[in-house]
mmCIF file with all atom_site columns, C-alpha atoms in Angstrom:
data_model
loop_
_atom_site.group_PDB
_atom_site.id
_atom_site.type_symbol
_atom_site.label_atom_id
_atom_site.label_alt_id
_atom_site.label_comp_id
_atom_site.label_asym_id
_atom_site.label_entity_id
_atom_site.label_seq_id
_atom_site.pdbx_PDB_ins_code
_atom_site.Cartn_x
_atom_site.Cartn_y
_atom_site.Cartn_z
_atom_site.occupancy
_atom_site.B_iso_or_equiv
_atom_site.pdbx_formal_charge
_atom_site.auth_seq_id
_atom_site.auth_comp_id
_atom_site.auth_asym_id
_atom_site.auth_atom_id
_atom_site.pdbx_PDB_model_num
ATOM 1   C CA . ALA A 1 1   ? -40.375 80.688  -117.689 1.00 0.00 ? 774 ALA A CA 1
ATOM 2   C CA . GLU A 1 2   ? -38.604 80.654  -121.277 1.00 0.00 ? 775 GLU A CA 1
ATOM 3   C CA . TRP A 1 3   ? -41.080 79.038  -123.096 1.00 0.00 ? 776 TRP A CA 1
ATOM 4   C CA . ILE A 1 4   ? -44.124 81.326  -121.178 1.00 0.00 ? 777 ILE A CA 1
ATOM 5   C CA . ASP A 1 5   ? -42.248 84.516  -121.984 1.00 0.00 ? 778 ASP A CA 1
ATOM 6   C CA . ALA A 1 6   ? -42.158 83.148  -126.137 1.00 0.00 ? 779 ALA A CA 1
ATOM 7   C CA . ALA A 1 7   ? -45.783 82.669  -125.551 1.00 0.00 ? 780 ALA A CA 1
ATOM 8   C CA . VAL A 1 8   ? -46.459 85.951  -124.413 1.00 0.00 ? 781 VAL A CA 1
ATOM 9   C CA . SER A 1 9   ? -44.673 87.901  -127.165 1.00 0.00 ? 782 SER A CA 1
ATOM 10  C CA . ASP A 1 10  ? -46.360 85.826  -129.693 1.00 0.00 ? 783 ASP A CA 1
ATOM 11  C CA . ALA A 1 11  ? -49.557 86.468  -127.965 1.00 0.00 ? 784 ALA A CA 1
ATOM 12  C CA . ALA A 1 12  ? -48.781 90.155  -127.944 1.00 0.00 ? 785 ALA A CA 1
ATOM 13  C CA . ALA A 1 13  ? -47.018 90.210  -131.723 1.00 0.00 ? 786 ALA A CA 1
ATOM 14  C CA . ALA A 1 14  ? -50.484 88.874  -132.975 1.00 0.00 ? 787 ALA A CA 1
ATOM 15  C CA . GLY A 1 15  ? -52.495 91.530  -131.208 1.00 0.00 ? 788 GLY A CA 1
ATOM 16  C CA . ALA A 1 16  ? -54.192 89.939  -127.933 1.00 0.00 ? 789 ALA A CA 1
ATOM 17  C CA . ARG A 1 17  ? -55.176 92.224  -125.064 1.00 0.00 ? 790 ARG A CA 1
ATOM 18  C CA . PHE A 1 18  ? -55.077 89.403  -122.600 1.00 0.00 ? 791 PHE A CA 1
ATOM 19  C CA . VAL A 1 19  ? -53.003 85.896  -122.086 1.00 0.00 ? 792 VAL A CA 1
ATOM 20  C CA . ALA A 1 20  ? -54.633 83.920  -119.109 1.00 0.00 ? 793 ALA A CA 1
ATOM 21  C CA . PRO A 1 21  ? -53.905 80.924  -117.389 1.00 0.00 ? 794 PRO A CA 1
ATOM 22  C CA . LEU A 1 22  ? -56.773 78.001  -117.037 1.00 0.00 ? 795 LEU A CA 1
ATOM 23  C CA . MET A 1 23  ? -55.503 75.226  -114.584 1.00 0.00 ? 796 MET A CA 1
ATOM 24  C CA . PRO A 1 24  ? -56.202 71.888  -115.756 1.00 0.00 ? 797 PRO A CA 1
ATOM 25  C CA . VAL A 1 25  ? -58.170 70.054  -112.997 1.00 0.00 ? 798 VAL A CA 1
ATOM 26  C CA . SER A 1 26  ? -55.969 67.992  -111.446 1.00 0.00 ? 799 SER A CA 1
ATOM 27  C CA . ASP A 1 27  ? -58.152 64.959  -110.906 1.00 0.00 ? 800 ASP A CA 1
ATOM 28  C CA . GLY A 1 28  ? -56.510 61.093  -111.508 1.00 0.00 ? 801 GLY A CA 1
ATOM 29  C CA . PRO A 1 29  ? -58.311 60.970  -115.079 1.00 0.00 ? 802 PRO A CA 1
ATOM 30  C CA . ALA A 1 30  ? -57.421 64.309  -116.243 1.00 0.00 ? 803 ALA A CA 1
ATOM 31  C CA . ARG A 1 31  ? -53.880 63.519  -115.420 1.00 0.00 ? 804 ARG A CA 1
ATOM 32  C CA . ARG A 1 32  ? -53.687 60.503  -116.740 1.00 0.00 ? 805 ARG A CA 1
ATOM 33  C CA . ARG A 1 33  ? -54.982 61.998  -120.340 1.00 0.00 ? 806 ARG A CA 1
ATOM 34  C CA . ILE A 1 34  ? -52.948 65.229  -119.867 1.00 0.00 ? 807 ILE A CA 1
ATOM 35  C CA . VAL A 1 35  ? -50.083 62.850  -119.551 1.00 0.00 ? 808 VAL A CA 1
ATOM 36  C CA . GLU A 1 36  ? -51.398 60.978  -122.942 1.00 0.00 ? 809 GLU A CA 1
ATOM 37  C CA . ALA A 1 37  ? -51.588 63.674  -124.793 1.00 0.00 ? 810 ALA A CA 1
ATOM 38  C CA . ARG A 1 38  ? -48.322 64.994  -124.055 1.00 0.00 ? 811 ARG A CA 1
ATOM 39  C CA . ALA A 1 39  ? -47.024 61.603  -124.835 1.00 0.00 ? 812 ALA A CA 1
ATOM 40  C CA . GLU A 1 40  ? -48.215 62.151  -128.621 1.00 0.00 ? 813 GLU A CA 1
ATOM 41  C CA . VAL A 1 41  ? -46.068 65.276  -129.268 1.00 0.00 ? 814 VAL A CA 1
ATOM 42  C CA . GLU A 1 42  ? -43.152 64.222  -127.568 1.00 0.00 ? 815 GLU A CA 1
ATOM 43  C CA . PRO A 1 43  ? -43.086 60.305  -126.759 1.00 0.00 ? 816 PRO A CA 1
ATOM 44  C CA . ASP A 1 44  ? -39.157 60.329  -125.352 1.00 0.00 ? 817 ASP A CA 1
ATOM 45  C CA . ALA A 1 45  ? -40.620 62.054  -122.885 1.00 0.00 ? 818 ALA A CA 1
ATOM 46  C CA . ALA A 1 46  ? -43.654 60.549  -121.270 1.00 0.00 ? 819 ALA A CA 1
ATOM 47  C CA . GLU A 1 47  ? -41.661 58.965  -118.719 1.00 0.00 ? 820 GLU A CA 1
ATOM 48  C CA . ASP A 1 48  ? -40.198 62.099  -117.017 1.00 0.00 ? 821 ASP A CA 1
ATOM 49  C CA . PHE A 1 49  ? -43.626 64.226  -117.979 1.00 0.00 ? 822 PHE A CA 1
ATOM 50  C CA . PHE A 1 50  ? -45.391 61.341  -116.347 1.00 0.00 ? 823 PHE A CA 1
ATOM 51  C CA . ASP A 1 51  ? -43.425 61.153  -112.844 1.00 0.00 ? 824 ASP A CA 1
ATOM 52  C CA . LEU A 1 52  ? -43.766 65.060  -113.114 1.00 0.00 ? 825 LEU A CA 1
ATOM 53  C CA . VAL A 1 53  ? -47.521 65.030  -112.864 1.00 0.00 ? 826 VAL A CA 1
ATOM 54  C CA . HIS A 1 54  ? -48.578 62.557  -110.876 1.00 0.00 ? 827 HIS A CA 1
ATOM 55  C CA . HIS A 1 55  ? -45.043 62.856  -108.334 1.00 0.00 ? 828 HIS A CA 1
ATOM 56  C CA . GLY A 1 56  ? -43.937 65.850  -109.174 1.00 0.00 ? 829 GLY A CA 1
ATOM 57  C CA . GLY A 1 57  ? -46.583 68.596  -107.189 1.00 0.00 ? 830 GLY A CA 1
ATOM 58  C CA . SER A 1 58  ? -47.053 70.107  -110.912 1.00 0.00 ? 831 SER A CA 1
ATOM 59  C CA . PHE A 1 59  ? -50.302 71.161  -110.408 1.00 0.00 ? 832 PHE A CA 1
ATOM 60  C CA . ALA A 1 60  ? -48.893 72.775  -106.701 1.00 0.00 ? 833 ALA A CA 1
ATOM 61  C CA . ALA A 1 61  ? -46.501 74.740  -108.768 1.00 0.00 ? 834 ALA A CA 1
ATOM 62  C CA . GLY A 1 62  ? -49.537 76.569  -110.023 1.00 0.00 ? 835 GLY A CA 1
ATOM 63  C CA . ASP A 1 63  ? -48.487 79.655  -108.023 1.00 0.00 ? 836 ASP A CA 1
ATOM 64  C CA . SER A 1 64  ? -45.000 80.831  -109.343 1.00 0.00 ? 837 SER A CA 1
ATOM 65  C CA . VAL A 1 65  ? -46.468 79.885  -113.148 1.00 0.00 ? 838 VAL A CA 1
ATOM 66  C CA . ARG A 1 66  ? -48.684 82.458  -112.546 1.00 0.00 ? 839 ARG A CA 1
ATOM 67  C CA . ASN A 1 67  ? -46.301 84.967  -110.651 1.00 0.00 ? 840 ASN A CA 1
ATOM 68  C CA . LEU A 1 68  ? -43.998 83.922  -114.721 1.00 0.00 ? 841 LEU A CA 1
ATOM 69  C CA . LEU A 1 69  ? -47.267 84.773  -116.366 1.00 0.00 ? 842 LEU A CA 1
ATOM 70  C CA . ALA A 1 70  ? -47.694 87.944  -114.646 1.00 0.00 ? 843 ALA A CA 1
ATOM 71  C CA . ALA A 1 71  ? -44.297 89.251  -115.211 1.00 0.00 ? 844 ALA A CA 1
ATOM 72  C CA . ALA A 1 72  ? -44.581 88.568  -118.723 1.00 0.00 ? 845 ALA A CA 1
ATOM 73  C CA . CYS A 1 73  ? -47.514 90.026  -119.214 1.00 0.00 ? 846 CYS A CA 1
ATOM 74  C CA . ARG A 1 74  ? -46.374 92.991  -118.003 1.00 0.00 ? 847 ARG A CA 1
ATOM 75  C CA . ARG A 1 75  ? -43.208 93.229  -119.772 1.00 0.00 ? 848 ARG A CA 1
ATOM 76  C CA . ALA A 1 76  ? -45.764 92.873  -122.960 1.00 0.00 ? 849 ALA A CA 1
ATOM 77  C CA . ASN A 1 77  ? -47.705 95.274  -122.037 1.00 0.00 ? 850 ASN A CA 1
ATOM 78  C CA . LEU A 1 78  ? -50.947 92.795  -121.418 1.00 0.00 ? 851 LEU A CA 1
ATOM 79  C CA . SER A 1 79  ? -53.583 91.675  -118.773 1.00 0.00 ? 852 SER A CA 1
ATOM 80  C CA . PRO A 1 80  ? -52.763 88.450  -117.502 1.00 0.00 ? 853 PRO A CA 1
ATOM 81  C CA . PHE A 1 81  ? -56.931 88.477  -116.916 1.00 0.00 ? 854 PHE A CA 1
ATOM 82  C CA . PRO A 1 82  ? -59.233 88.080  -119.490 1.00 0.00 ? 855 PRO A CA 1
ATOM 83  C CA . TYR A 1 83  ? -61.562 90.647  -120.194 1.00 0.00 ? 856 TYR A CA 1
ATOM 84  C CA . ARG A 1 84  ? -64.722 90.619  -118.399 1.00 0.00 ? 857 ARG A CA 1
ATOM 85  C CA . ALA A 1 85  ? -68.390 90.529  -119.989 1.00 0.00 ? 858 ALA A CA 1
ATOM 86  C CA . ARG A 1 86  ? -70.439 93.863  -119.944 1.00 0.00 ? 859 ARG A CA 1
ATOM 87  C CA . GLY A 1 87  ? -74.162 94.125  -120.302 1.00 0.00 ? 860 GLY A CA 1
ATOM 88  C CA . PRO A 1 88  ? -75.059 96.614  -122.884 1.00 0.00 ? 861 PRO A CA 1
ATOM 89  C CA . LEU A 1 89  ? -77.204 98.863  -119.963 1.00 0.00 ? 862 LEU A CA 1
ATOM 90  C CA . GLU A 1 90  ? -74.379 98.234  -117.666 1.00 0.00 ? 863 GLU A CA 1
ATOM 91  C CA . PRO A 1 91  ? -72.264 101.856 -117.036 1.00 0.00 ? 864 PRO A CA 1
ATOM 92  C CA . ALA A 1 92  ? -68.366 101.088 -118.351 1.00 0.00 ? 865 ALA A CA 1
ATOM 93  C CA . ALA A 1 93  ? -66.599 102.054 -115.637 1.00 0.00 ? 866 ALA A CA 1
ATOM 94  C CA . ASN A 1 94  ? -68.649 100.385 -113.287 1.00 0.00 ? 867 ASN A CA 1
ATOM 95  C CA . ALA A 1 95  ? -67.774 96.721  -115.276 1.00 0.00 ? 868 ALA A CA 1
ATOM 96  C CA . ALA A 1 96  ? -63.910 97.969  -115.930 1.00 0.00 ? 869 ALA A CA 1
ATOM 97  C CA . VAL A 1 97  ? -63.965 98.754  -111.586 1.00 0.00 ? 870 VAL A CA 1
ATOM 98  C CA . ALA A 1 98  ? -65.220 95.658  -110.678 1.00 0.00 ? 871 ALA A CA 1
ATOM 99  C CA . ALA A 1 99  ? -62.353 93.877  -113.338 1.00 0.00 ? 872 ALA A CA 1
ATOM 100 C CA . ARG A 1 100 ? -59.940 95.423  -111.458 1.00 0.00 ? 873 ARG A CA 1
ATOM 101 C CA . LEU A 1 101 ? -61.314 94.834  -108.146 1.00 0.00 ? 874 LEU A CA 1
ATOM 102 C CA . GLU A 1 102 ? -61.475 91.415  -109.241 1.00 0.00 ? 875 GLU A CA 1
ATOM 103 C CA . GLU A 1 103 ? -57.965 91.325  -110.363 1.00 0.00 ? 876 GLU A CA 1
ATOM 104 C CA . ARG A 1 104 ? -56.486 93.338  -107.129 1.00 0.00 ? 877 ARG A CA 1
ATOM 105 C CA . ALA A 1 105 ? -58.683 90.352  -105.319 1.00 0.00 ? 878 ALA A CA 1
ATOM 106 C CA . ALA A 1 106 ? -56.859 87.693  -107.627 1.00 0.00 ? 879 ALA A CA 1
ATOM 107 C CA . GLU A 1 107 ? -52.716 89.145  -106.603 1.00 0.00 ? 880 GLU A CA 1
ATOM 108 C CA . SER A 1 108 ? -53.807 89.533  -102.360 1.00 0.00 ? 881 SER A CA 1
ATOM 109 C CA . ARG A 1 109 ? -52.236 86.898  -100.469 1.00 0.00 ? 882 ARG A CA 1
ATOM 110 C CA . ASP A 1 110 ? -54.180 87.610  -97.545  1.00 0.00 ? 883 ASP A CA 1
ATOM 111 C CA . GLU A 1 111 ? -57.594 86.342  -98.321  1.00 0.00 ? 884 GLU A CA 1
ATOM 112 C CA . HIS A 1 112 ? -60.006 88.413  -96.476  1.00 0.00 ? 885 HIS A CA 1
ATOM 113 C CA . ARG A 1 113 ? -58.491 91.131  -98.099  1.00 0.00 ? 886 ARG A CA 1
ATOM 114 C CA . ALA A 1 114 ? -59.214 89.395  -101.290 1.00 0.00 ? 887 ALA A CA 1
ATOM 115 C CA . SER A 1 115 ? -62.664 88.560  -100.490 1.00 0.00 ? 888 SER A CA 1
ATOM 116 C CA . LEU A 1 116 ? -63.582 92.162  -99.350  1.00 0.00 ? 889 LEU A CA 1
ATOM 117 C CA . LEU A 1 117 ? -62.392 92.805  -103.024 1.00 0.00 ? 890 LEU A CA 1
ATOM 118 C CA . GLN A 1 118 ? -64.054 90.312  -104.693 1.00 0.00 ? 891 GLN A CA 1
ATOM 119 C CA . ALA A 1 119 ? -67.774 91.327  -102.346 1.00 0.00 ? 892 ALA A CA 1
ATOM 120 C CA . THR A 1 120 ? -67.108 94.818  -103.958 1.00 0.00 ? 893 THR A CA 1
ATOM 121 C CA . ALA A 1 121 ? -66.539 93.276  -107.282 1.00 0.00 ? 894 ALA A CA 1
ATOM 122 C CA . ARG A 1 122 ? -70.497 91.887  -107.020 1.00 0.00 ? 895 ARG A CA 1
ATOM 123 C CA . TRP A 1 123 ? -71.810 95.243  -104.741 1.00 0.00 ? 896 TRP A CA 1
ATOM 124 C CA . ILE A 1 124 ? -70.345 96.821  -108.218 1.00 0.00 ? 897 ILE A CA 1
ATOM 125 C CA . ASP A 1 125 ? -72.623 94.557  -110.716 1.00 0.00 ? 898 ASP A CA 1
ATOM 126 C CA . GLU A 1 126 ? -75.252 94.678  -108.798 1.00 0.00 ? 899 GLU A CA 1
ATOM 127 C CA . VAL A 1 127 ? -75.944 98.062  -107.834 1.00 0.00 ? 900 VAL A CA 1
ATOM 128 C CA . GLY A 1 128 ? -77.615 99.186  -110.933 1.00 0.00 ? 901 GLY A CA 1
ATOM 129 C CA . ARG A 1 129 ? -76.826 102.879 -110.912 1.00 0.00 ? 902 ARG A CA 1
ATOM 130 C CA . ASP A 1 130 ? -73.513 104.465 -112.974 1.00 0.00 ? 903 ASP A CA 1
ATOM 131 C CA . LEU A 1 131 ? -71.364 105.082 -109.925 1.00 0.00 ? 904 LEU A CA 1
ATOM 132 C CA . SER A 1 132 ? -69.401 107.202 -111.550 1.00 0.00 ? 905 SER A CA 1
ATOM 133 C CA . VAL A 1 133 ? -72.051 109.823 -111.444 1.00 0.00 ? 906 VAL A CA 1
ATOM 134 C CA . VAL A 1 134 ? -72.007 108.760 -107.306 1.00 0.00 ? 907 VAL A CA 1
ATOM 135 C CA . ALA A 1 135 ? -68.646 109.313 -107.544 1.00 0.00 ? 908 ALA A CA 1
ATOM 136 C CA . ARG A 1 136 ? -68.754 112.633 -109.088 1.00 0.00 ? 909 ARG A CA 1
ATOM 137 C CA . ASP A 1 137 ? -70.571 114.242 -106.674 1.00 0.00 ? 910 ASP A CA 1
ATOM 138 C CA . GLY A 1 138 ? -69.322 113.151 -103.842 1.00 0.00 ? 911 GLY A CA 1
ATOM 139 C CA . ASN A 1 139 ? -71.569 110.499 -102.583 1.00 0.00 ? 912 ASN A CA 1
ATOM 140 C CA . PHE A 1 140 ? -69.509 107.363 -103.508 1.00 0.00 ? 913 PHE A CA 1
ATOM 141 C CA . ARG A 1 141 ? -68.793 107.073 -99.870  1.00 0.00 ? 914 ARG A CA 1
ATOM 142 C CA . LYS A 1 142 ? -72.071 107.463 -98.426  1.00 0.00 ? 915 LYS A CA 1
ATOM 143 C CA . VAL A 1 143 ? -73.443 104.253 -100.562 1.00 0.00 ? 916 VAL A CA 1
ATOM 144 C CA . PHE A 1 144 ? -70.832 102.388 -100.126 1.00 0.00 ? 917 PHE A CA 1
ATOM 145 C CA . PRO A 1 145 ? -71.439 99.583  -97.202  1.00 0.00 ? 918 PRO A CA 1
ATOM 146 C CA . PHE A 1 146 ? -67.799 97.883  -96.711  1.00 0.00 ? 919 PHE A CA 1
ATOM 147 C CA . GLY A 1 147 ? -65.968 100.498 -94.781  1.00 0.00 ? 920 GLY A CA 1
ATOM 148 C CA . PRO A 1 148 ? -63.597 103.609 -95.160  1.00 0.00 ? 921 PRO A CA 1
ATOM 149 C CA . GLU A 1 149 ? -60.652 102.013 -96.098  1.00 0.00 ? 922 GLU A CA 1
ATOM 150 C CA . LEU A 1 150 ? -61.960 99.833  -99.047  1.00 0.00 ? 923 LEU A CA 1
ATOM 151 C CA . ALA A 1 151 ? -64.453 102.797 -100.020 1.00 0.00 ? 924 ALA A CA 1
ATOM 152 C CA . ARG A 1 152 ? -61.103 104.876 -100.582 1.00 0.00 ? 925 ARG A CA 1
ATOM 153 C CA . GLU A 1 153 ? -59.692 102.746 -102.770 1.00 0.00 ? 926 GLU A CA 1
ATOM 154 C CA . ALA A 1 154 ? -62.414 101.757 -104.903 1.00 0.00 ? 927 ALA A CA 1
ATOM 155 C CA . GLU A 1 155 ? -63.378 105.280 -105.318 1.00 0.00 ? 928 GLU A CA 1
ATOM 156 C CA . ALA A 1 156 ? -59.285 105.636 -106.569 1.00 0.00 ? 929 ALA A CA 1
ATOM 157 C CA . ILE A 1 157 ? -60.214 102.834 -108.703 1.00 0.00 ? 930 ILE A CA 1
ATOM 158 C CA . LEU A 1 158 ? -63.018 104.533 -110.032 1.00 0.00 ? 931 LEU A CA 1
ATOM 159 C CA . VAL A 1 159 ? -62.984 107.877 -110.598 1.00 0.00 ? 932 VAL A CA 1
ATOM 160 C CA . ALA A 1 160 ? -59.529 107.008 -112.943 1.00 0.00 ? 933 ALA A CA 1
ATOM 161 C CA . THR A 1 161 ? -61.451 104.164 -114.752 1.00 0.00 ? 934 THR A CA 1
ATOM 162 C CA . ALA A 1 162 ? -64.807 106.763 -115.463 1.00 0.00 ? 935 ALA A CA 1
ATOM 163 C CA . GLY A 1 163 ? -61.656 109.814 -116.940 1.00 0.00 ? 936 GLY A CA 1
ATOM 164 C CA . ARG A 1 164 ? -60.843 106.811 -119.499 1.00 0.00 ? 937 ARG A CA 1
ATOM 165 C CA . THR A 1 165 ? -64.365 104.794 -119.798 1.00 0.00 ? 938 THR A CA 1
ATOM 166 C CA . GLY A 1 166 ? -66.131 108.209 -120.735 1.00 0.00 ? 939 GLY A CA 1
ATOM 167 C CA . GLY A 1 167 ? -67.653 108.939 -117.412 1.00 0.00 ? 940 GLY A CA 1
ATOM 168 C CA . ALA A 1 168 ? -71.383 108.768 -116.869 1.00 0.00 ? 941 ALA A CA 1
ATOM 169 C CA . GLU A 1 169 ? -72.656 106.566 -119.552 1.00 0.00 ? 942 GLU A CA 1
ATOM 170 C CA . ALA A 1 170 ? -76.889 106.567 -120.272 1.00 0.00 ? 943 ALA A CA 1
ATOM 171 C CA . GLY A 1 171 ? -78.460 103.775 -119.642 1.00 0.00 ? 944 GLY A CA 1
#
């Protein structure tokens, strides 16, 4: 936890806008390379690190590491998710709401809800029109295909996001 806090604080001080975890591949050859690389940096701890990587369930600890990282990011006012790429013709509000829905999907412990949030993000990516205009005109729930509860949630994020991104864009 201390190392994560320090790394996130250093990233924030250097001007980072997000710090996102990358989980390593967990097959045998990858674990061997991880142990070899660590042994080069800290030879005295190589045996203990080998035991941790090969027998200690270190890859199963990913959820706790992600939770520690998310908490450290909140304290440093950073996102624990990378910024989402946006095409030059993609409305900013659409990209922002799809990104927020993906974040909520990643944070969800409910697999069904996470799938619905991901599907909603994909639908927004593919819709091809500025949904902030549709929401502003009161028609978002009429075109939204995933049910009223998720429509309310997505629309609320869209309206809040459109205010930060400047709303409807030409494109």
